[in-house]
mmCIF file of C-alpha atoms in Angstrom:
data_model
loop_
_atom_site.group_PDB
_atom_site.id
_atom_site.type_symbol
_atom_site.label_atom_id
_atom_site.label_comp_id
_atom_site.label_asym_id
_atom_site.label_seq_id
_atom_site.Cartn_x
_atom_site.Cartn_y
_atom_site.Cartn_z
ATOM 1 C CA PRO Y 1 -17.662 0.189 -16.069
ATOM 2 C CA GLU Y 2 -16.031 -1.949 -13.409
ATOM 3 C CA GLY Y 3 -14.688 -5.258 -14.678
ATOM 4 C CA ALA Y 4 -14.742 -4.101 -18.316
ATOM 5 C CA LYS Y 5 -11.701 -5.011 -20.394
ATOM 6 C CA VAL Y 6 -9.620 -2.022 -21.488
ATOM 7 C CA PRO Y 7 -8.358 -2.342 -25.078
ATOM 8 C CA THR Y 8 -4.553 -2.418 -25.313
ATOM 9 C CA PRO Y 9 -2.057 -2.818 -28.171
ATOM 10 C CA PRO Y 10 -0.623 -6.342 -28.671
ATOM 11 C CA ASN Y 11 2.865 -5.286 -27.502
ATOM 12 C CA TRP Y 12 1.602 -3.733 -24.265
ATOM 13 C CA GLY Y 13 2.660 -5.128 -20.899
ATOM 14 C CA GLY Y 14 2.265 -4.080 -17.343
ATOM 15 C CA TYR Y 15 2.505 -4.959 -13.680
ATOM 16 C CA LEU Y 16 -0.016 -5.005 -10.887
ATOM 17 C CA ILE Y 17 1.460 -3.865 -7.586
ATOM 18 C CA ALA Y 18 -0.632 -4.878 -4.583
ATOM 19 C CA PRO Y 19 1.257 -3.929 -1.404
ATOM 20 C CA THR Y 20 0.636 -5.840 1.813
ATOM 21 C CA ASN Y 21 2.108 -3.074 3.956
ATOM 22 C CA ILE Y 22 3.318 0.506 3.580
ATOM 23 C CA GLU Y 23 5.677 2.175 6.052
ATOM 24 C CA PHE Y 24 6.288 5.899 6.558
ATOM 25 C CA TRP Y 25 9.214 7.411 8.453
ATOM 26 C CA GLN Y 26 9.407 11.078 9.440
ATOM 27 C CA GLY Y 27 12.703 12.251 10.885
ATOM 28 C CA ARG Y 28 12.715 14.828 13.653
ATOM 29 C CA TYR Y 29 15.483 17.000 15.076
ATOM 30 C CA SER Y 30 14.910 15.497 18.528
ATOM 31 C CA ARG Y 31 15.718 12.040 17.065
ATOM 32 C CA LEU Y 32 12.326 10.806 18.332
ATOM 33 C CA HIS Y 33 11.382 9.887 14.786
ATOM 34 C CA ASP Y 34 7.818 9.075 13.822
ATOM 35 C CA ARG Y 35 7.300 5.675 12.160
ATOM 36 C CA VAL Y 36 3.942 4.277 11.129
ATOM 37 C CA ARG Y 37 3.016 1.232 9.076
ATOM 38 C CA TYR Y 38 -0.265 0.374 7.407
ATOM 39 C CA VAL Y 39 -0.883 -3.381 7.073
ATOM 40 C CA ARG Y 40 -3.492 -4.871 4.780
ATOM 41 C CA THR Y 41 -5.983 -7.010 6.682
ATOM 42 C CA HIS Y 42 -7.318 -9.121 3.798
ATOM 43 C CA ASP Y 43 -6.032 -10.414 0.437
ATOM 44 C CA ASN Y 44 -9.352 -9.688 -1.288
ATOM 45 C CA ALA Y 45 -9.201 -6.060 -2.455
ATOM 46 C CA ALA Y 46 -12.955 -5.598 -2.020
ATOM 47 C CA LYS Y 47 -12.756 -6.615 1.654
ATOM 48 C CA THR Y 48 -9.405 -5.017 2.480
ATOM 49 C CA GLN Y 49 -9.013 -2.608 5.332
ATOM 50 C CA TRP Y 50 -5.756 -1.141 6.590
ATOM 51 C CA LYS Y 51 -4.540 -1.514 10.180
ATOM 52 C CA LEU Y 52 -2.299 1.250 11.545
ATOM 53 C CA GLU Y 53 0.799 0.300 13.567
ATOM 54 C CA ARG Y 54 2.972 2.939 15.240
ATOM 55 C CA PHE Y 55 6.608 2.272 16.136
ATOM 56 C CA TYR Y 56 8.554 3.958 18.886
ATOM 57 C CA PRO Y 57 12.326 4.322 19.158
#
């Protein structure tokens, strides 16, 4: 169930990674590479949407 605590051993540790943006780059032979970035629109994960940004050379 959501929000339920997961049992872990006492020596367990971990990290939570919550990216604010993610960028992708795709190289092309023509050197007109394709770059896109997704940017998070809200800090609250339940309300978050992702905005797409495209970059041109």
